[in-house]
Structures are given as structure tokens and as C-alpha cells.
Amino acid sequence: MELTGAEIITEFLKDEGVEYVFGYPGGAVLHIYDAIYRQDAVKHVLSRHEQGAVHAADGYARSNGKTGVVLVTSGPGATNAVTGIATAYMDSIPMVVITGQVPSPLIGNDAFQEVDTVGITRSCVKHNFLVTDVEELTETLKKAFIIASTGRPGPVVVDVPKDITGFKTEYSYPESIEIRSYTQFYHPPAEQITQAVEMVRAAQRPVLYTGGGVILGDAAAELSEFARMATIPVTNTSMGLGGYPATDKQFLGMLGMHGTYEANMAMHNTDLLIAVGARFDDRVTGNIEKFCPQAKIIHIDVDPSSISKNVQVDLPIVGCVKDVLSDMLVLLKQQPIAEEERLAPWWSEINEWRSEDCLAFKNDDGMIHPQHVLQELYKVTHGDAYICSDVGQHQMFAAQYYKFDKPRRWINSGGLGTMGFGLPAAMGAQFAHPDATVCTITGDGSIQMNIQELATCKEFGLPIKIINLNNGFLGMVRQWQEFFYERRYAEVTLEAQNQPDFVKLAEAYGHVGMRITNPDDVTSALEEAMAMKDKLVFMDFIINPEENVYPMVPAGAGLNEMILV
């Protein structure tokens, strides 16, 4: 059938199985919005800012594994989306972002609302396209979805000039397509799998260090089976939380800058590090020169460019982590080994580190402590909520004190550290799971970055529960200034008289607002909020203003050089 470019985009999204498009209209995409208006298969979610739209698509993708889809206009629409695109890129989130562009004859003429979207986004996308012929539109869209969702996922931008959306051509949905020079899957040699298992058998102090690749690769079940069969301790990166059950006795907690004492000490003293779907980020390694000084390293990852990029490894295995772990399990099952007896001294040492109880905190001074709020949230939600975090101290408290037993329940900006991510990401998660409990963990600095999305929540009736840990500071920056700048609190103080009344602000948007100032009211407030199944509730917890996140590995230190209190 012959369709306009705008109709092709809409018809393709329907045929691709896209349920939601998150976006914001403008002149360059009016043909597309008109085509969306004339159908009802693909639903459009109008955010109140393009950054909010991209974060919402991101949260949707992280929580259900599908590709998020965004539609924004040219110029400022595209540039407003860049932070969200970069956030998704750093965390390898599958996303297709369709941006409008000025008509083809005007490209390069400094036309109204023209920017070089392809050039601007080149460094923060997996790939991008500028469509120059309506006949190439369908094929380009199919390529975008394949590239975004296969191998190591990531965002793909498709820039479409306005005239292209008005031209007509034949349309038929391509079930499959070949992309020259694009390798989607890797099959590691059997010899590498055998060597890895032999190294596991020989290790006296092994550690499984696992990251977001376990979540993205749907490999949580294989990881759990492998760890339990080999009785190896497991630590997760922030992006990997939920990839292994946090309540399991073999779990050491999160590692890295704000990781647990036992996780970081195990990493420092291991003789075999098995890295699965992790990229050796600087927040994990600390000082590279001091990282895992006694260890041989196996690195399993779908992206060959990640291997030995930051840390030199002894055995690289390029492949889908799910498949690699499955292959290793086959060999372990063929010849089971008595790991418990051999590793008993190692577990004894780990349990000594655990006895430090590094996450203990005082809770008897009449103030609300963020750690307590997160512990009670875990209890009230029975550990079964989708937790979407902004960035800062509250993010680390959530990672430390909310126990994630399932994958895709912890949704945060790990690589880019984007303030303002939490609320729109929670919107996307709520669209993906309409009957689930979805919470935003935020702070009085972060929430104001994209607070306009409270209007979107009202329009679509999203019953998100916002836990605002209000300390009157940009907390994480303040903590660094306390430790390393002699308490010179430069531009981090958010004085109460200059802050909004968050309860009234929530009510102004049509939601329920609650202020909690007494620690005795924390649990009852959370229970009351969670009982309001059909309402967004904004809980403003007035917390200890100078609470710090411990443990902490200072910049330039090794993982064994933690500040514990």
C-alpha cells in the first residue's frame, strides 16, 4: 500500500509491536503527529519536556526489556533529548529516538529550529541515521530497532526531515533484514569455556563480579545456578543489582565506591575474579593500580570493546552472558566438585568482614535517617516494588538498603549519573507495569530537575509513590565538600526559605502530598501512601541534613582503603 512517510512511521511502529511512544510535538514532526492522531494502535504519552520523554522510554525499557520509543521535533526538541539519550547510551538501554528535521532543501541553511542532530548525537548513540529518501524510511526504521536491541543494546537516533514525512511510497513491513558489517551474536570457542571452568575449579578465593549485562542479557537464573553450584560469593555493581538475589547468603552486597566492606575486601583479596556483564567502571575499581592485585581475571561480555579496556584480563570471553554461563554450567554438572570444603577458609574470611556490619547506623537521635526510610520501604513493599532512583546520596542509600531479589526492579542512571531521571523513569516503568508498585527515590535537588512531569502523571493517572529524602543540600556534593574541602559548602545549600513547599506543590498538580518530620511516623506514612493504589503520593521526608553515605572509597584509593564512619 502507498503511504506518506508519516504514515509509514506510524504503521511500522504498530507492526513492530510498539505499544507506547513517549514524546513532544513540534513543527518538523506535525505530519507524524497527525498520523498518530488518526490511529489508535500505538499510544502516545505527552511528557512535559523532551528529556522527560526520553527518560520515560528508558524506564519503560529497563523494566520490561522492550525497546523504548521516543518522538521529538527538530532543533531544541532534539537537543533537549540529548541528556536522556546519553543516559541510555551509558547504561546500554535499547531505544529508538525519532527526531524531526527541517525540510531537506533547508538542511545546512541555518533554518528555523535546525541543528545537526546526527553530529550532536554521534558520540552518545549506538548508531544514528539521517533519512534522505522516503523509499529508505522503512528499511532504516527496521535497522534502527535491530541495532538498538541486539548485541550490547543502546539508543539509535533516526533523524527525519519534514518533507520526507509528506512524500508517498509503497509500504510493507520487513520481517527481517540484513545489516552489512553488523555482527549481532558471538559464539566463544569451547576451549575458552573449558579453560574458564578449570580456573574456577582451581581457585581458592573466587569472586563473581556481575553487572548490568546480566540484567540486559536475561541471565539472572543462569548466574544464580552457577554461583550456587560453585558456592562462589557474588557482588553486583549498581547496574547489576537484582541479577543475583540480595537476600541470598552468598551475596556480598554492592561493591565499589559505596560498596560494602565485605564486597570490597573480597574483591581486593580474590585470586580469581569472574566478571560477568560488567565494564570495570572507575566507581567500581577505585585506583586501577591497586585493583585486585592477586587475581587472575575472566571477563565475559557481549561487547568485545569492553574487554581489557580499563583492566587487563587473563581470559576474555566474548559472548552473550546467558549462553556462556549455560555452557559453563554444562561442564560443572558433568563433573561436580566439592566446593564447600575447598572454599571453607575463604568463606570464613568473608564472614569476618561481614561481622564489621558496615551498614549499621544510629537511629535514636530524634531525626529521620534515610537508611531507616529505605529499610522500612523494603518492609512495607515486601521487596516487590519497582524502585526508580534519581542521582545522589539517596541513590546510594537505596542501592545499599533496599534488597533486590529480582532483575529489572532497580532502575537508576548508573553511567551518566543524571539528576532528574527518577520521576520520568518511574512513569515509563508504571506504563510497562500498570498494576505494580512503582516508587521514585529522590532528593530535594534531583526532583526539581524534571518536576514538571507531575503533570504527565496526573494526565495518565500514574499512581507513583515519590519518596523525597529532603536534607536541604545537594547531598552527595556536600559530602565530598565535607570530606575533601574542609566543609566549604560552595553552592550546595538548598535553604528552606528558598525551597518550594513540596506538599502544596504536589497538591497543585492534583496529587496527594505528605510531610514526615518524626521518625516514629515513617512506617505508618509509607503504609498509608502505599494503600492509595490509584493516587500519586509525594512523601517529603525531612531527614538528617548532614547524613553521609558509608562506606566510601576516596578517589585514588584502593577498594581496601574505605572510610567506614
XYZ file of C-alpha atoms in Angstrom:
565
model
C 0.000 0.000 0.000
C 1.135 3.540 -0.694
C 1.572 5.741 2.400
C 3.167 9.045 3.324
C 6.405 8.941 5.291
C 4.493 9.941 8.433
C 2.007 7.123 7.901
C 4.864 4.685 7.256
C 6.414 5.575 10.627
C 3.124 5.013 12.435
C 2.295 1.814 10.553
C 5.808 0.470 11.108
C 5.651 1.110 14.858
C 2.354 -0.775 15.000
C 3.777 -3.698 13.003
C 6.896 -3.711 15.201
C 4.677 -4.211 18.241
C 5.351 -0.829 19.824
C 2.756 -0.022 22.470
C 3.870 3.428 23.644
C 5.660 6.374 22.070
C 6.908 8.999 24.515
C 7.261 12.431 23.004
C 6.554 16.113 22.498
C 5.304 17.682 19.237
C 6.706 20.499 17.109
C 6.633 21.826 13.584
C 9.021 19.331 11.989
C 7.006 16.323 13.209
C 3.460 17.594 12.655
C 2.825 15.132 9.809
C 3.840 12.280 12.126
C 1.641 13.516 14.960
C -1.268 13.832 12.574
C -0.748 10.209 11.515
C -0.626 9.128 15.167
C -3.874 11.018 15.805
C -5.598 9.083 13.014
C -4.951 5.651 14.561
C -5.263 4.071 17.980
C -2.941 1.051 17.940
C 0.138 2.991 19.065
C -0.447 5.131 22.161
C 1.338 8.436 22.587
C 2.436 9.734 26.002
C 2.833 13.518 26.092
C 5.613 14.406 28.501
C 6.124 17.986 29.635
C 9.747 18.122 28.462
C 11.681 16.136 25.875
C 14.218 14.980 28.473
C 11.309 13.574 30.467
C 10.083 11.722 27.381
C 13.436 10.005 26.830
C 13.831 9.058 30.496
C 10.288 7.641 30.463
C 11.094 5.499 27.425
C 14.281 4.485 29.244
C 12.407 3.409 32.387
C 9.920 1.508 30.229
C 12.759 -0.358 28.502
C 14.723 -1.110 31.676
C 11.692 -2.503 33.479
C 10.410 -4.847 30.761
C 13.292 -5.411 28.336
C 11.486 -3.959 25.319
C 12.824 -1.167 23.130
C 11.715 2.293 24.252
C 10.495 4.680 21.561
C 10.694 8.484 21.542
C 9.392 11.122 19.125
C 10.593 14.743 19.331
C 10.826 17.680 16.976
C 13.894 19.325 15.430
C 16.239 21.865 16.996
C 15.535 22.329 20.720
C 13.365 19.208 20.735
C 16.369 17.133 19.699
C 18.864 18.939 21.933
C 16.556 18.637 24.954
C 16.533 14.886 24.329
C 20.326 14.523 24.289
C 20.760 14.106 28.058
C 18.248 11.262 28.031
C 19.922 9.691 25.012
C 23.347 9.873 26.680
C 21.869 8.360 29.855
C 20.551 5.385 27.887
C 23.812 5.044 25.970
C 25.979 4.857 29.096
C 23.760 2.128 30.562
C 23.210 0.211 27.283
C 19.429 0.661 27.146
C 17.592 -0.266 23.901
C 15.855 2.790 22.490
C 14.842 4.282 19.145
C 14.589 8.086 19.096
C 12.842 9.578 16.067
C 13.730 13.239 15.679
C 12.181 15.697 13.265
C 14.426 17.702 10.970
C 13.882 20.754 8.787
C 12.940 20.023 5.131
C 15.764 18.500 3.108
C 16.395 21.583 0.901
C 16.923 23.714 4.030
C 19.441 21.462 5.776
C 22.651 23.427 6.253
C 20.969 26.802 5.748
C 20.542 27.632 9.455
C 16.809 27.245 9.038
C 14.403 27.814 11.918
C 14.863 25.107 14.557
C 17.680 23.402 12.675
C 20.543 21.613 14.394
C 22.885 18.902 13.168
C 21.197 16.139 15.164
C 23.350 13.393 13.667
C 26.521 15.283 14.545
C 25.369 16.254 18.035
C 24.329 12.721 18.998
C 27.135 10.804 17.279
C 29.160 10.308 20.466
C 26.234 9.124 22.617
C 24.337 6.679 20.387
C 24.965 3.165 19.205
C 24.150 4.413 15.700
C 22.239 7.213 14.006
C 20.622 7.815 10.630
C 19.564 10.802 8.537
C 16.796 9.711 6.174
C 17.257 11.355 2.766
C 14.758 9.325 0.703
C 11.268 8.220 1.712
C 11.932 4.913 -0.062
C 14.629 4.169 2.541
C 12.466 5.019 5.544
C 11.036 1.566 6.299
C 14.381 -0.181 5.969
C 16.057 2.464 8.139
C 13.485 2.049 10.904
C 13.916 -1.731 10.860
C 17.687 -1.351 11.073
C 17.282 1.041 13.985
C 15.226 -1.435 16.009
C 17.599 -4.323 15.278
C 20.700 -2.330 16.190
C 19.115 -0.905 19.356
C 18.078 -4.275 20.780
C 20.770 -6.777 19.758
C 24.307 -7.422 20.987
C 25.095 -4.736 23.535
C 21.892 -2.643 23.401
C 21.809 1.118 23.072
C 19.923 4.125 21.697
C 19.608 4.709 17.954
C 18.551 8.071 16.509
C 16.573 8.325 13.259
C 16.532 11.932 12.004
C 13.666 12.505 9.531
C 13.318 15.742 7.514
C 9.777 17.112 7.377
C 9.427 16.771 3.608
C 10.246 13.063 3.848
C 7.243 12.605 6.139
C 4.982 14.084 3.473
C 6.221 12.119 0.429
C 4.474 8.875 -0.527
C 5.812 5.434 -1.358
C 4.903 1.761 -1.114
C 4.975 0.232 2.353
C 5.321 -3.346 3.512
C 6.663 -4.449 6.868
C 10.035 -6.251 6.640
C 10.051 -9.263 8.953
C 13.844 -9.426 8.819
C 16.693 -7.532 7.259
C 20.429 -7.968 6.793
C 22.729 -5.217 8.018
C 26.118 -5.250 6.340
C 29.082 -5.359 8.731
C 26.861 -5.661 11.816
C 27.537 -8.756 13.908
C 24.685 -9.491 16.289
C 25.890 -12.542 18.219
C 29.169 -14.022 19.344
C 29.902 -17.710 19.916
C 33.049 -18.179 22.002
C 35.235 -21.227 21.337
C 34.558 -24.265 23.524
C 38.209 -24.149 24.630
C 37.590 -20.824 26.380
C 34.597 -22.222 28.266
C 36.650 -25.241 29.358
C 39.547 -23.057 30.459
C 37.199 -20.821 32.469
C 35.702 -23.792 34.324
C 39.178 -25.171 35.038
C 40.179 -21.810 36.516
C 37.068 -21.861 38.713
C 37.924 -25.374 39.930
C 41.472 -24.327 40.821
C 40.628 -21.048 42.590
C 40.909 -20.803 46.379
C 39.343 -17.333 46.739
C 36.973 -16.778 43.764
C 34.507 -13.887 43.419
C 31.715 -13.350 40.890
C 31.604 -9.658 39.951
C 28.452 -9.045 37.913
C 26.994 -6.001 36.219
C 24.159 -4.689 34.121
C 24.897 -7.175 31.347
C 23.334 -9.909 33.485
C 20.095 -7.881 33.643
C 20.119 -6.855 29.975
C 21.040 -10.371 28.888
C 18.268 -12.003 30.962
C 20.911 -14.171 32.616
C 19.873 -13.883 36.288
C 18.701 -17.509 36.509
C 21.910 -18.864 34.963
C 24.053 -16.666 37.200
C 22.247 -17.846 40.335
C 22.552 -21.500 39.363
C 26.241 -21.163 38.532
C 27.054 -19.290 41.766
C 25.202 -21.803 43.935
C 26.661 -24.833 42.195
C 30.188 -23.475 42.674
C 29.405 -21.828 46.078
C 31.153 -18.645 44.920
C 30.440 -15.298 46.636
C 28.650 -12.764 44.423
C 28.859 -8.985 44.313
C 26.906 -6.683 41.996
C 27.603 -3.292 40.520
C 24.842 -0.728 40.970
C 23.623 -1.565 37.462
C 23.655 -5.278 38.293
C 21.540 -5.199 41.461
C 18.800 -7.805 41.230
C 20.861 -10.011 38.933
C 21.516 -12.178 41.989
C 19.107 -12.305 44.968
C 20.218 -9.800 47.607
C 18.745 -11.935 50.397
C 20.852 -14.972 49.439
C 23.641 -15.944 51.857
C 26.216 -15.873 49.048
C 25.518 -12.226 48.210
C 28.114 -9.766 49.495
C 26.246 -6.585 48.602
C 27.152 -3.913 46.097
C 30.839 -3.198 45.521
C 32.787 -0.070 44.658
C 32.907 3.498 45.953
C 29.930 2.956 48.258
C 30.058 -0.822 48.340
C 30.019 -2.987 51.433
C 33.160 -3.753 53.403
C 32.858 -7.475 52.708
C 32.364 -6.998 48.950
C 35.304 -4.649 48.543
C 37.625 -6.699 50.758
C 36.692 -9.875 48.892
C 37.466 -8.127 45.610
C 40.826 -6.914 46.913
C 41.842 -10.360 48.173
C 40.403 -12.643 45.483
C 42.634 -14.928 43.455
C 40.067 -15.357 40.664
C 37.713 -12.594 39.555
C 34.907 -13.743 37.241
C 33.489 -10.577 35.688
C 30.111 -11.140 34.041
C 28.488 -8.353 32.022
C 30.430 -5.611 33.799
C 32.744 -2.952 32.414
C 35.209 -2.182 35.230
C 33.914 1.342 35.757
C 36.117 3.671 37.813
C 33.485 3.804 40.594
C 33.942 0.031 40.914
C 37.698 -0.340 40.565
C 38.947 2.594 42.603
C 42.640 3.086 41.855
C 43.378 0.789 38.907
C 46.939 0.221 40.139
C 45.545 -1.247 43.377
C 42.657 -3.207 41.856
C 42.544 -6.975 42.547
C 46.328 -7.242 42.930
C 46.369 -11.029 43.450
C 43.723 -12.068 40.934
C 43.524 -13.739 37.602
C 40.557 -12.258 35.733
C 37.957 -13.879 33.486
C 35.823 -11.316 31.649
C 32.567 -12.406 29.973
C 30.869 -9.723 27.878
C 28.918 -9.398 24.650
C 30.865 -6.265 23.694
C 34.469 -7.014 22.679
C 35.417 -3.346 23.024
C 34.737 -3.530 26.782
C 37.234 -6.304 27.391
C 40.666 -5.159 28.627
C 39.641 -1.546 28.029
C 40.131 -0.484 31.655
C 41.653 -3.582 33.274
C 43.830 -6.173 31.556
C 42.219 -9.615 31.809
C 43.661 -13.127 31.641
C 40.774 -14.883 29.870
C 38.472 -12.840 27.622
C 35.200 -14.490 26.588
C 33.111 -12.573 24.065
C 29.542 -13.805 24.032
C 26.027 -13.437 25.384
C 26.408 -13.908 29.140
C 23.342 -16.147 29.297
C 24.823 -18.549 26.757
C 28.311 -18.506 28.254
C 27.038 -19.234 31.775
C 24.828 -22.003 30.386
C 27.838 -23.598 28.689
C 29.889 -23.360 31.882
C 27.039 -24.956 33.846
C 27.017 -27.936 31.476
C 30.685 -28.616 32.264
C 30.205 -28.156 36.014
C 27.280 -30.588 36.025
C 29.313 -33.191 34.144
C 31.901 -33.251 36.904
C 30.581 -31.756 40.179
C 33.201 -30.565 42.646
C 33.110 -30.341 46.428
C 33.421 -26.571 46.508
C 32.147 -26.052 50.054
C 35.060 -27.840 51.720
C 37.698 -26.311 49.462
C 36.354 -22.786 49.879
C 35.613 -23.005 53.620
C 38.642 -20.855 54.625
C 37.595 -18.217 52.081
C 34.034 -18.088 53.394
C 35.360 -17.884 56.938
C 37.386 -14.814 55.993
C 34.396 -13.254 54.244
C 32.209 -13.808 57.305
C 34.776 -11.992 59.437
C 34.481 -8.978 57.130
C 30.701 -9.267 57.319
C 30.890 -9.042 61.106
C 32.015 -5.415 60.703
C 28.334 -4.637 59.909
C 29.395 -1.726 57.729
C 25.816 -0.588 57.005
C 24.871 -0.139 60.664
C 23.701 3.393 61.561
C 22.444 5.361 64.567
C 18.694 5.765 64.673
C 17.981 7.132 68.145
C 18.637 10.867 67.909
C 15.122 12.052 67.092
C 15.893 12.671 63.416
C 14.722 10.760 60.353
C 17.603 8.878 58.780
C 17.432 7.972 55.080
C 18.712 4.460 55.748
C 15.725 3.850 58.013
C 13.299 5.150 55.383
C 14.692 2.726 52.797
C 14.655 -0.201 55.224
C 11.018 0.484 56.073
C 10.117 0.941 52.394
C 11.546 -2.509 51.742
C 9.434 -3.992 54.520
C 6.232 -2.179 53.543
C 6.554 -3.158 49.857
C 7.772 -6.682 50.736
C 10.705 -6.073 48.401
C 8.371 -6.288 45.417
C 8.336 -2.711 44.100
C 9.984 -1.142 41.065
C 12.443 1.343 42.565
C 13.398 4.215 40.259
C 16.101 6.464 41.620
C 17.434 9.896 40.923
C 21.157 10.528 41.468
C 22.894 11.395 44.705
C 23.075 10.144 48.271
C 19.504 8.856 48.094
C 20.508 6.666 45.131
C 23.291 5.023 47.121
C 21.104 4.575 50.211
C 18.519 2.830 48.030
C 21.179 0.581 46.492
C 22.514 -0.320 49.944
C 19.324 -0.773 51.974
C 16.614 -1.984 49.576
C 17.199 -5.671 48.855
C 16.632 -6.518 45.204
C 15.906 -10.203 44.678
C 14.651 -9.875 41.093
C 16.120 -8.308 37.954
C 14.694 -5.133 36.383
C 13.342 -3.843 39.716
C 16.188 -1.323 40.298
C 16.115 1.471 37.719
C 18.750 4.183 38.018
C 21.137 6.250 35.950
C 24.394 4.431 36.612
C 26.895 5.527 33.980
C 25.922 9.152 33.343
C 24.535 9.921 36.812
C 21.637 12.035 35.558
C 19.729 14.063 38.134
C 16.065 14.311 37.145
C 15.974 10.731 35.874
C 13.881 9.177 38.638
C 10.371 10.578 38.164
C 10.080 10.204 34.361
C 11.750 6.775 34.534
C 9.108 5.764 37.058
C 6.456 6.924 34.593
C 7.856 4.549 31.993
C 8.013 1.686 34.496
C 4.403 2.327 35.534
C 3.254 2.261 31.903
C 5.098 -1.032 31.471
C 3.621 -2.475 34.686
C 0.323 -0.695 35.360
C -0.645 -2.873 38.335
C 2.749 -2.812 40.057
C 4.000 -0.628 42.894
C 6.429 1.900 41.406
C 8.449 4.213 43.654
C 10.757 7.135 42.955
C 13.611 7.654 45.406
C 14.766 11.237 45.084
C 16.153 14.283 46.847
C 15.153 17.913 47.054
C 17.770 18.761 44.429
C 17.080 15.983 41.920
C 13.287 16.095 41.981
C 13.231 19.700 40.782
C 15.112 18.803 37.606
C 12.040 17.246 35.964
C 9.257 18.003 38.418
C 7.029 19.197 35.574
C 6.358 15.531 34.809
C 3.929 15.536 37.749
C 1.504 16.920 35.157
C 2.050 13.898 32.916
C 1.452 11.619 35.909
C -1.849 13.404 36.575
C -2.994 13.205 32.951
C -2.413 9.454 32.770
C -3.368 8.605 36.355
C 0.014 7.123 37.266
C -0.038 6.141 40.977
C 3.713 6.533 41.539
C 4.939 6.882 45.121
C 7.624 9.566 45.471
C 9.977 9.280 48.450
C 11.747 12.628 48.692
C 14.686 12.487 51.123
C 14.815 16.196 51.869
C 18.064 17.247 53.536
C 18.313 20.854 52.329
C 21.503 20.100 50.397
C 22.825 18.708 47.156
C 23.802 15.850 49.424
C 26.488 13.925 47.586
C 28.382 17.045 46.552
C 28.077 18.335 50.125
C 29.549 15.046 51.406
C 32.601 15.455 49.182
C 32.987 19.056 50.322
C 32.839 17.882 53.938
C 35.480 15.193 53.426
C 37.853 16.873 50.988
C 37.160 20.650 51.057
C 37.124 21.348 54.812
C 33.339 21.849 54.879
C 33.392 24.744 52.429
C 29.837 24.164 51.212
C 30.015 26.003 47.918
C 26.619 26.287 46.165
C 25.119 23.116 47.636
C 22.832 24.576 50.303
C 19.135 24.493 49.409
C 17.778 26.715 52.148
C 14.240 26.006 53.294
C 13.021 29.538 52.650
C 14.085 29.196 49.007
C 12.608 25.741 48.505
C 9.052 25.002 47.397
C 6.540 23.545 49.804
C 6.565 20.098 48.207
C 3.238 19.125 49.770
C 1.481 22.163 48.295
C 3.333 21.683 45.014
C 2.127 18.081 44.752
C -1.396 19.225 45.549
C -1.158 21.969 42.915
C -0.544 19.239 40.331
C -3.579 17.329 41.648
C -1.732 14.734 43.742
C -1.510 13.822 47.423
C 1.274 15.430 49.458
C 2.624 14.305 52.837
C 5.353 15.782 55.030
C 7.017 13.485 57.539
C 9.219 15.005 60.250
C 9.005 12.463 63.090
C 10.939 9.172 62.827
C 8.095 7.403 64.623
C 5.817 8.237 61.674
C 7.996 6.816 58.904
C 6.435 3.345 58.720
C 2.823 4.474 59.097
C 3.294 7.169 56.435
C 4.698 4.641 53.978
C 1.839 2.235 54.717
C -0.728 4.984 54.236
C 0.808 6.043 50.934
C 1.058 2.504 49.568
C -2.603 1.918 50.442
C -3.595 4.697 47.991
C -3.454 2.400 44.970
C -4.890 4.894 42.493
C -3.083 8.093 43.552
C 0.351 9.579 43.161
C 1.649 10.348 46.657
C 4.541 12.754 47.221
C 6.183 11.950 50.585
C 8.517 14.698 51.774
C 10.756 13.158 54.459
C 12.708 15.810 56.363
C 15.914 13.936 57.113
C 19.184 14.477 58.950
C 20.808 17.255 56.855
C 24.404 16.039 57.180
C 23.924 12.292 56.830
C 26.746 10.665 54.881
C 26.916 7.539 52.741
C 29.274 4.948 54.204
C 31.393 3.040 53.375
C 33.210 5.287 50.922
C 36.323 4.672 48.842
C 38.008 8.066 48.301
C 39.250 9.000 44.840
C 42.680 7.480 44.211
C 42.305 4.834 46.905
C 42.070 1.076 46.576
C 38.985 -0.953 47.441
C 40.604 -1.954 50.737
C 41.041 1.702 51.764
C 37.483 2.533 52.751
C 36.161 5.239 55.035
C 33.804 3.263 57.280
C 32.435 6.013 59.549
